[in-house]
PDB file of C-alpha atoms in Angstrom:
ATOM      1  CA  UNK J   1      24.598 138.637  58.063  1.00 65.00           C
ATOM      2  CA  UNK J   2      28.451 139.700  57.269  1.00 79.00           C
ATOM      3  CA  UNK J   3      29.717 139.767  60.186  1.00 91.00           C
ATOM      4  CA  UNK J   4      33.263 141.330  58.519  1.00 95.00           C
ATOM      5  CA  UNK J   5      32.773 143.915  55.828  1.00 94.00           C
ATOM      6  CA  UNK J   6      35.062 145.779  53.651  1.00 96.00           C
ATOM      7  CA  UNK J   7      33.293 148.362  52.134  1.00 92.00           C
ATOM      8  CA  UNK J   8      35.186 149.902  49.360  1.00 95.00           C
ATOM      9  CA  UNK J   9      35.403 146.965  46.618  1.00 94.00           C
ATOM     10  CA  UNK J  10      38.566 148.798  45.198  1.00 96.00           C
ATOM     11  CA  UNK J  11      41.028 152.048  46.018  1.00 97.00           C
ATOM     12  CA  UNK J  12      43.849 153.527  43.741  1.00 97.00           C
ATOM     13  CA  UNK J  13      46.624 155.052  45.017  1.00 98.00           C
ATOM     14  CA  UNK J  14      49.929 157.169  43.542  1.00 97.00           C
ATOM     15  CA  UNK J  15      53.073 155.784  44.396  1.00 97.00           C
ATOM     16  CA  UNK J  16      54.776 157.329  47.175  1.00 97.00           C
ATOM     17  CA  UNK J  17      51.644 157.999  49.344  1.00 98.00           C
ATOM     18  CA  UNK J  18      49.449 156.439  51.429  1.00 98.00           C
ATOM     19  CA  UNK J  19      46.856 153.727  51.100  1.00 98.00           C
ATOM     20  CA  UNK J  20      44.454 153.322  53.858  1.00 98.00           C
ATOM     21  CA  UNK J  21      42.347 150.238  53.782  1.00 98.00           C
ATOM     22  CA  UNK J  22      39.215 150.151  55.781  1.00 98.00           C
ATOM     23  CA  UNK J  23      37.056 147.061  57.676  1.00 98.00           C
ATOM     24  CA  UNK J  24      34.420 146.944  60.094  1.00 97.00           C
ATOM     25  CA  UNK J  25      33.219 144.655  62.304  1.00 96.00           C
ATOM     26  CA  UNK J  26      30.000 143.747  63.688  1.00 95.00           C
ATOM     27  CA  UNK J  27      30.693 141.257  66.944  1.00 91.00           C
ATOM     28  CA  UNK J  28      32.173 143.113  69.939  1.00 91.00           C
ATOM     29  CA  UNK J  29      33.309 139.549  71.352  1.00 90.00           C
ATOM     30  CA  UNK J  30      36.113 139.460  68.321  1.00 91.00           C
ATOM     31  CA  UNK J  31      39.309 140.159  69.522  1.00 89.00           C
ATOM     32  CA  UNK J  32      41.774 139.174  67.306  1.00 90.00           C
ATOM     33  CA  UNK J  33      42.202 140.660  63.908  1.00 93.00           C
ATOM     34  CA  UNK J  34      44.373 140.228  61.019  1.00 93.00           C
ATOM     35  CA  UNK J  35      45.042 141.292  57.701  1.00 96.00           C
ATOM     36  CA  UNK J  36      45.821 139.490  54.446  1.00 95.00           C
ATOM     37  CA  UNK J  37      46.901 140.376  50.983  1.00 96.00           C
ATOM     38  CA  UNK J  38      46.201 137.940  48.019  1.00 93.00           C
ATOM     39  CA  UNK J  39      47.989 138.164  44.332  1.00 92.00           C
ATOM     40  CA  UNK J  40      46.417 136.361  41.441  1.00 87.00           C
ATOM     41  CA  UNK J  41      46.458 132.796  41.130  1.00 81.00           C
ATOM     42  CA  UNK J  42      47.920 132.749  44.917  1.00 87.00           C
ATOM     43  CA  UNK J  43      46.722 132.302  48.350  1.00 90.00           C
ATOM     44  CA  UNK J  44      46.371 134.963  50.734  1.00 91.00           C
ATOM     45  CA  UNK J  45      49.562 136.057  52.413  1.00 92.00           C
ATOM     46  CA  UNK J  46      49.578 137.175  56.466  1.00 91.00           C
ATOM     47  CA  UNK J  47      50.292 140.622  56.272  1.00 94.00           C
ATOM     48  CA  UNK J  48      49.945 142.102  59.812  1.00 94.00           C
ATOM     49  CA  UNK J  49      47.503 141.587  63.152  1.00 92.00           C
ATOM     50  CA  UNK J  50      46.368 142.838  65.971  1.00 93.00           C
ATOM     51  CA  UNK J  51      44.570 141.884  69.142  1.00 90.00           C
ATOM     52  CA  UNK J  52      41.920 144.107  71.211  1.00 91.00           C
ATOM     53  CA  UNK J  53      44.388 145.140  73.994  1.00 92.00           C
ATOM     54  CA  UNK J  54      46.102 147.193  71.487  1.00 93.00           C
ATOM     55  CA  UNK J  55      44.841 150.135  69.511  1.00 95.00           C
ATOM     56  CA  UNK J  56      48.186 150.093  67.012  1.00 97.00           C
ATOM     57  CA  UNK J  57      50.412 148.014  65.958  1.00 96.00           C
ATOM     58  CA  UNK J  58      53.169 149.020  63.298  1.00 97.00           C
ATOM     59  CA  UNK J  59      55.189 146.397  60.930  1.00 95.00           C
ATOM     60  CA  UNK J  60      57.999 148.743  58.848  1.00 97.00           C
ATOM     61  CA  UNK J  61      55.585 150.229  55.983  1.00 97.00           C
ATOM     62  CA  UNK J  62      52.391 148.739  57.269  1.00 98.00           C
ATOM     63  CA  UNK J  63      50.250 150.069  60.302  1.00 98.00           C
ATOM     64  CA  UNK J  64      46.981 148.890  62.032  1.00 98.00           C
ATOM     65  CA  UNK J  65      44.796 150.730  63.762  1.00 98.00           C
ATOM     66  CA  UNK J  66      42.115 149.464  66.094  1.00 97.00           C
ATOM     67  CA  UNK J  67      39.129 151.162  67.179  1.00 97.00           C
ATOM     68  CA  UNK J  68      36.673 149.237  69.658  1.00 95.00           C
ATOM     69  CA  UNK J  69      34.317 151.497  70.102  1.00 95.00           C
ATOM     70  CA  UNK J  70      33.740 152.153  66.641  1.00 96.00           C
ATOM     71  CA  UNK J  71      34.236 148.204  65.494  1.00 96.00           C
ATOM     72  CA  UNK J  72      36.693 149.663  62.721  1.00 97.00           C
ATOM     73  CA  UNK J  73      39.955 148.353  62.015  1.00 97.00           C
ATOM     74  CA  UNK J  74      42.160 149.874  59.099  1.00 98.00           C
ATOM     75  CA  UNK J  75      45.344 149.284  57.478  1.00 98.00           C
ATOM     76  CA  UNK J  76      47.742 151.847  56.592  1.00 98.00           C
ATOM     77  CA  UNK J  77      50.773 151.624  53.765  1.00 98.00           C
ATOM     78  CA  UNK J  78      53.327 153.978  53.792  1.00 97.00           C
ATOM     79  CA  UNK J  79      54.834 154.811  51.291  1.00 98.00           C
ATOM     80  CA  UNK J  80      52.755 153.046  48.473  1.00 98.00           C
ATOM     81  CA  UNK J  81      54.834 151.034  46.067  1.00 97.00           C
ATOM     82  CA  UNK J  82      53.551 149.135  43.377  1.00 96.00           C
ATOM     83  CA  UNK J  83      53.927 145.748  44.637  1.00 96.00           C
ATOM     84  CA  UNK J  84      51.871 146.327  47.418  1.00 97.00           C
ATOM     85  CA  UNK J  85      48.528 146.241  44.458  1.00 97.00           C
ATOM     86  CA  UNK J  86      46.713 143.000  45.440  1.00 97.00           C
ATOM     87  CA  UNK J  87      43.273 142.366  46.859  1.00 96.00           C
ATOM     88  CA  UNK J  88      43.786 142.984  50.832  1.00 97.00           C
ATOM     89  CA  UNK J  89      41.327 141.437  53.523  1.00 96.00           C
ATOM     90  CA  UNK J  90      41.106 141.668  57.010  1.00 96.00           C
ATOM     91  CA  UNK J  91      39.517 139.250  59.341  1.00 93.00           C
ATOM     92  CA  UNK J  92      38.060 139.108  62.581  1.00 92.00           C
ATOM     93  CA  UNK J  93      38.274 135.879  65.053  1.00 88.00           C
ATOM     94  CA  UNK J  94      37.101 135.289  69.368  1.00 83.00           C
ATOM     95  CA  UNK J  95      40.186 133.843  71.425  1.00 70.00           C
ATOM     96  CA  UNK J  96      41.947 133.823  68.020  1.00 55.00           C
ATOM     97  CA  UNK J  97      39.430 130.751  67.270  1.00 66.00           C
ATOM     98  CA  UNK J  98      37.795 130.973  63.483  1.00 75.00           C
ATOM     99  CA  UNK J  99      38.544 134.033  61.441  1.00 85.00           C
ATOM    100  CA  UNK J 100      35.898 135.496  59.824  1.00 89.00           C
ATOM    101  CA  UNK J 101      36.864 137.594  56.614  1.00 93.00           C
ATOM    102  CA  UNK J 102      35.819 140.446  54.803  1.00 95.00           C
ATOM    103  CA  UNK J 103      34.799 140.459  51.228  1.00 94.00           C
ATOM    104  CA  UNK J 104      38.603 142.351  50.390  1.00 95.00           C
ATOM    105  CA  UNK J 105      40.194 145.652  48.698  1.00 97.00           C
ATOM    106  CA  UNK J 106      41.610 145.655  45.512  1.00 97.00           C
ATOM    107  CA  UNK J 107      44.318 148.195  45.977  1.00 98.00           C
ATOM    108  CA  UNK J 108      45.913 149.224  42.451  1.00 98.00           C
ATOM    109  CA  UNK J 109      49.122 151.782  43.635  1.00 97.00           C
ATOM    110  CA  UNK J 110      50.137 153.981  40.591  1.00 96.00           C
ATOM    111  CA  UNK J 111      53.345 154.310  39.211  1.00 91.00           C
TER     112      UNK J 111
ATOM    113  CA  UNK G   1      60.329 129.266  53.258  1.00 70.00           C
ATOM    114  CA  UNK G   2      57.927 125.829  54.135  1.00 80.00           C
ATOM    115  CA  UNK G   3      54.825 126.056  51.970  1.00 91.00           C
ATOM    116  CA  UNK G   4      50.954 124.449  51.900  1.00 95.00           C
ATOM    117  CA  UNK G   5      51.255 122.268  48.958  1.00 96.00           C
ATOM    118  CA  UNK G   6      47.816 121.343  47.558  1.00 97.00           C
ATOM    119  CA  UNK G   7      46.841 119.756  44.215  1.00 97.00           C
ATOM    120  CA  UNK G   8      45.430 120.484  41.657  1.00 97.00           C
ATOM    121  CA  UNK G   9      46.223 123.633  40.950  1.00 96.00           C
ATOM    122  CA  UNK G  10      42.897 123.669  38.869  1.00 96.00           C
ATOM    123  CA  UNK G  11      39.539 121.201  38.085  1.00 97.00           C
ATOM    124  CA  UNK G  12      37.127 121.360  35.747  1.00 97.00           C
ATOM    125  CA  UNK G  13      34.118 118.918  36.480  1.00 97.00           C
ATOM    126  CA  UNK G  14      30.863 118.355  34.817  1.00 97.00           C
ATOM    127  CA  UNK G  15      28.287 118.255  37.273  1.00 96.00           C
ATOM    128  CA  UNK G  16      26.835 115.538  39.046  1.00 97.00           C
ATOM    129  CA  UNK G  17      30.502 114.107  39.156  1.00 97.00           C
ATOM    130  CA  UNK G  18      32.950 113.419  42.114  1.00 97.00           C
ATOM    131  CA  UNK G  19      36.033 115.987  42.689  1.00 98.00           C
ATOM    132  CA  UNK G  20      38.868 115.953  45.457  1.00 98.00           C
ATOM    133  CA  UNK G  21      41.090 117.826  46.224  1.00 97.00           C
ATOM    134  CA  UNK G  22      44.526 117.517  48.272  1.00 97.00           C
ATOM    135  CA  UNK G  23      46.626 119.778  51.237  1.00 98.00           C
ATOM    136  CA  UNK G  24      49.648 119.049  52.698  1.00 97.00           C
ATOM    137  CA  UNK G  25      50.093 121.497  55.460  1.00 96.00           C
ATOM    138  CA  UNK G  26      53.702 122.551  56.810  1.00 94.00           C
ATOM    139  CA  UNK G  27      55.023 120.017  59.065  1.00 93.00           C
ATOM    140  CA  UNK G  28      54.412 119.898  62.243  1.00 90.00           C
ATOM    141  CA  UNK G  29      51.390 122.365  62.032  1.00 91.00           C
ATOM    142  CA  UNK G  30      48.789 120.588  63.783  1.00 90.00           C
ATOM    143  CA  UNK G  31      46.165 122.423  62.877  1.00 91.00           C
ATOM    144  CA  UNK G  32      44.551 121.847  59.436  1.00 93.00           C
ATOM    145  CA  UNK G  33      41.418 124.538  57.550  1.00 93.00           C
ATOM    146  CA  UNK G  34      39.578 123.856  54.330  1.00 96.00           C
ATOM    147  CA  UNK G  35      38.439 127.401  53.455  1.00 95.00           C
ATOM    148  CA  UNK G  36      36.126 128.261  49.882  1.00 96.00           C
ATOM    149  CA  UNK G  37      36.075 131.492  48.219  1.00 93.00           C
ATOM    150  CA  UNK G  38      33.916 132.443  45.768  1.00 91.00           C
ATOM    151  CA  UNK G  39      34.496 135.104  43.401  1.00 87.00           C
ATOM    152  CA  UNK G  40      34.506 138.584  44.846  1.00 85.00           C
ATOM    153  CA  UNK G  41      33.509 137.238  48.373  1.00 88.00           C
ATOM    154  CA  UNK G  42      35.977 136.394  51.370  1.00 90.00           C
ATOM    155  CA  UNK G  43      37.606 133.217  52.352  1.00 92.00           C
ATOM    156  CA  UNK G  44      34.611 130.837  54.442  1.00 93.00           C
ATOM    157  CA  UNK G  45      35.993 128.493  56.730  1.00 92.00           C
ATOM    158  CA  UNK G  46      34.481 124.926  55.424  1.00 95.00           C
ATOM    159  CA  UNK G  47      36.196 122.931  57.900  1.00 95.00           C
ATOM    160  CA  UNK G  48      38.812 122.724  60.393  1.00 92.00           C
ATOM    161  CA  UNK G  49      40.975 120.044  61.741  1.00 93.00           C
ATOM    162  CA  UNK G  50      43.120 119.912  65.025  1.00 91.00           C
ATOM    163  CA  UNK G  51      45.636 117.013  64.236  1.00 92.00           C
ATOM    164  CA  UNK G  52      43.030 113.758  62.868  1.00 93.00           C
ATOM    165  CA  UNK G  53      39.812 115.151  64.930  1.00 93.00           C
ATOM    166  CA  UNK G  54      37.249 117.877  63.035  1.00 93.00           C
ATOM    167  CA  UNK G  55      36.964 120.888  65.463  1.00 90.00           C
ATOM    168  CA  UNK G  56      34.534 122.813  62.937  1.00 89.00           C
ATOM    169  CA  UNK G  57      32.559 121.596  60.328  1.00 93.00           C
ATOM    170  CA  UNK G  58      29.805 123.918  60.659  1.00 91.00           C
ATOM    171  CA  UNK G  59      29.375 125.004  57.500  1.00 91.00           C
ATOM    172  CA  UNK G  60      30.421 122.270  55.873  1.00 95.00           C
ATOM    173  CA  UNK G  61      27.821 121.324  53.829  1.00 94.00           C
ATOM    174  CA  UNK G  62      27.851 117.530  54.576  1.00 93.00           C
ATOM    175  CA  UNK G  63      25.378 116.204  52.325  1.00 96.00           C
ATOM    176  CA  UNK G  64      27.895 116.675  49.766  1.00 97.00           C
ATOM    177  CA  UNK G  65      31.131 117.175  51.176  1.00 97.00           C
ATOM    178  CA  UNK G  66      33.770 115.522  53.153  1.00 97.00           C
ATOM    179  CA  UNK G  67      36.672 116.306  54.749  1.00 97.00           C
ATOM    180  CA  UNK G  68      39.249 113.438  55.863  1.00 96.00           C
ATOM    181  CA  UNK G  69      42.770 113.918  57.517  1.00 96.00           C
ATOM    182  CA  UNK G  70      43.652 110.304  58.562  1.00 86.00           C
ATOM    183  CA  UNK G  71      47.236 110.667  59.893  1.00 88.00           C
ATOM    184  CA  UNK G  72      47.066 114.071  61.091  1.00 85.00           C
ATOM    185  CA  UNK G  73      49.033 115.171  58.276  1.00 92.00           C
ATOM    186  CA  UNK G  74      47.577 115.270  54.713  1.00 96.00           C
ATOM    187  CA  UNK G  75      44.175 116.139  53.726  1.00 97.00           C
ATOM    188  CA  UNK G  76      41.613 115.415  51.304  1.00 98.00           C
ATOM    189  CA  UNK G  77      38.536 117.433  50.652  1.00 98.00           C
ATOM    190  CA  UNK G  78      35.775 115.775  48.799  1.00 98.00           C
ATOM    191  CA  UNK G  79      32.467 116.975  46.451  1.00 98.00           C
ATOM    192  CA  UNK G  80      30.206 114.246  45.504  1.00 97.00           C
ATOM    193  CA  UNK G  81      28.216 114.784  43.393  1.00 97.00           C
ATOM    194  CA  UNK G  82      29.689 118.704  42.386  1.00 97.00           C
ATOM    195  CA  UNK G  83      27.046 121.511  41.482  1.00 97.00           C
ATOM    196  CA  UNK G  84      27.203 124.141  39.475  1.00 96.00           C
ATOM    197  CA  UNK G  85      27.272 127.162  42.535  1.00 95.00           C
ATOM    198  CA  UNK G  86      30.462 124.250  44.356  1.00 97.00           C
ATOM    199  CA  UNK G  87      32.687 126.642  41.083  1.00 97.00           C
ATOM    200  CA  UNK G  88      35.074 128.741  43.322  1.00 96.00           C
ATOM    201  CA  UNK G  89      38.943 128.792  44.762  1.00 95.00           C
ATOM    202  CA  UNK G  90      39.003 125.928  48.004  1.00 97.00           C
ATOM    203  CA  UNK G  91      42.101 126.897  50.021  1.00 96.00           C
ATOM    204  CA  UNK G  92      43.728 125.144  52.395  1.00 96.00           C
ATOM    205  CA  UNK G  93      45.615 126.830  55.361  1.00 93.00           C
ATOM    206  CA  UNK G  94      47.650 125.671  58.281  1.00 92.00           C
ATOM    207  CA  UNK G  95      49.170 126.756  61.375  1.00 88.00           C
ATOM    208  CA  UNK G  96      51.136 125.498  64.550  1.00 82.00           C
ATOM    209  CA  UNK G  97      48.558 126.591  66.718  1.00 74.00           C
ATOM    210  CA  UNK G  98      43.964 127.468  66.259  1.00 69.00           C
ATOM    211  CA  UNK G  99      43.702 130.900  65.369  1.00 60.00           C
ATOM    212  CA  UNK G 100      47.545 131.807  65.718  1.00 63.00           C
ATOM    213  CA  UNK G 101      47.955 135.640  65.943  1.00 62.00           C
ATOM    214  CA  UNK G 102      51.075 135.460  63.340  1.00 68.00           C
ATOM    215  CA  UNK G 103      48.319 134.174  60.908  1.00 75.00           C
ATOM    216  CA  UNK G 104      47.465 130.915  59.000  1.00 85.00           C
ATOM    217  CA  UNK G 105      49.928 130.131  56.046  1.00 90.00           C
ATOM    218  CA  UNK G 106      47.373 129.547  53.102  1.00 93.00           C
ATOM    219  CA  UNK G 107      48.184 127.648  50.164  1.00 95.00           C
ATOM    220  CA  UNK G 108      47.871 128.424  46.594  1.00 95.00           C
ATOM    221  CA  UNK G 109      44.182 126.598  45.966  1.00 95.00           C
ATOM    222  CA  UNK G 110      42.360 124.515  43.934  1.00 96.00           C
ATOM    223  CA  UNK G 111      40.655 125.853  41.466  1.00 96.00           C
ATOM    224  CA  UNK G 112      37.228 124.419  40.685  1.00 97.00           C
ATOM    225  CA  UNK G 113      34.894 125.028  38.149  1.00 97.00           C
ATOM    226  CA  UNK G 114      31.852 122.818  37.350  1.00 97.00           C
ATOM    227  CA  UNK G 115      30.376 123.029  33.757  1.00 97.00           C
TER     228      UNK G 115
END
């Protein structure tokens, strides 16, 4: 049972505009989340997080947006460049013990 | 910018042999993960250290694998004997505190692949 899922495998995006990345979440009692973008051949980099007492929390071009009720998280790039194409996952942790992560989103941005 | 240093980079392995694989986490980061990812799946937690003692080995699958982090510093992960499905990226991860909001600072793996 995935208790993390990330269900769009891959997402192209034009330079310039925006790239929303998408997670849900199955366990209520998870209340910290993160997000993490991986490059080839490299580990996964700490991107931006965000714990249940928020609903938004904004790092220069990258936003994420919390929704409880729904058990939807999603990650927002504004403006696009093409650097930001990597695989991005989020995960999902209780009393920031044991993150759980999703399967990832290839994001290819488009010069 | 401190780094996870592990080692090797990559392994190949026939099966039914013995692999290992290294971390050294940032120092002073007392707390130590072992995660595997298989292609096109997430990173699974395998095990996870707080300084020398094992706080989650869970899925760990111990008939095989160990995990060993004498000194609270270094770590070795070990397959004995490796099987064919064990082919897949083992990253290692640390940070100053469990589950730190700012995130775990992942190396750049190990990766395995058994013929």
């Amino acid at each position: 049972d995935q208790q993390v899922k990330q269900n769009s495998p891959s997402l192209s995006v034009q330079e310039g505009r925006i790239s929303i990345l998408n997670c849900d979440y199955t366990n209520s009692m998870f209340d910290y989340f993160l997000w993490y973008k991986k490059y080839p051949a490299e580990g996964p980099t700490f991107l931006i997080s965000i714990s249940s007492i928020k609903d938004k929390n904004e790092d220069g071009r990258f936003t994420v947006f919390l929704n409880k009720s729904a058990k939807h998280l999603s990650l927002h790039i504004v403006p696009s460049q093409p650097g930001d194409s990597a695989v991005y996952f989020c995960a999902a942790g209780r009393g920031t013990y044991k993150y759980i992560f999703g399967t990832g989103t290839r994001l290819k941005v488009l010069a | 910018e401190a780094e996870v240093a592990q080692s090797p980079r990559y392994k190949i392995t026939e099966k039914s042999q013995a692999v290992a694989f290294w971390c050294d986490p940032i120092s002073g980061h007392a707390t130590l993960y072992w995660y595997r990812q298989i292609l096109g799946q997430g990173p699974e937690l395998l095990v996870q250290f707080q300084d020398e003692s094992v706080v989650d080995d869970s899925q760990l699958p111990k008939d095989r694998f160990s995990a060993e982090r004498l000194k609270g510093v270094d770590s070795t992960l070990k397959i004995q004997p490796a099987e064919l499905g064990d082919s897949a990226m083992y990253l290692c991860a640390s940070s100053l505190d469990p589950g730190a909001l700012r995130g775990y600072t992942f190396g750049s793996g190990t990766r395995l692949t058994v013929v």
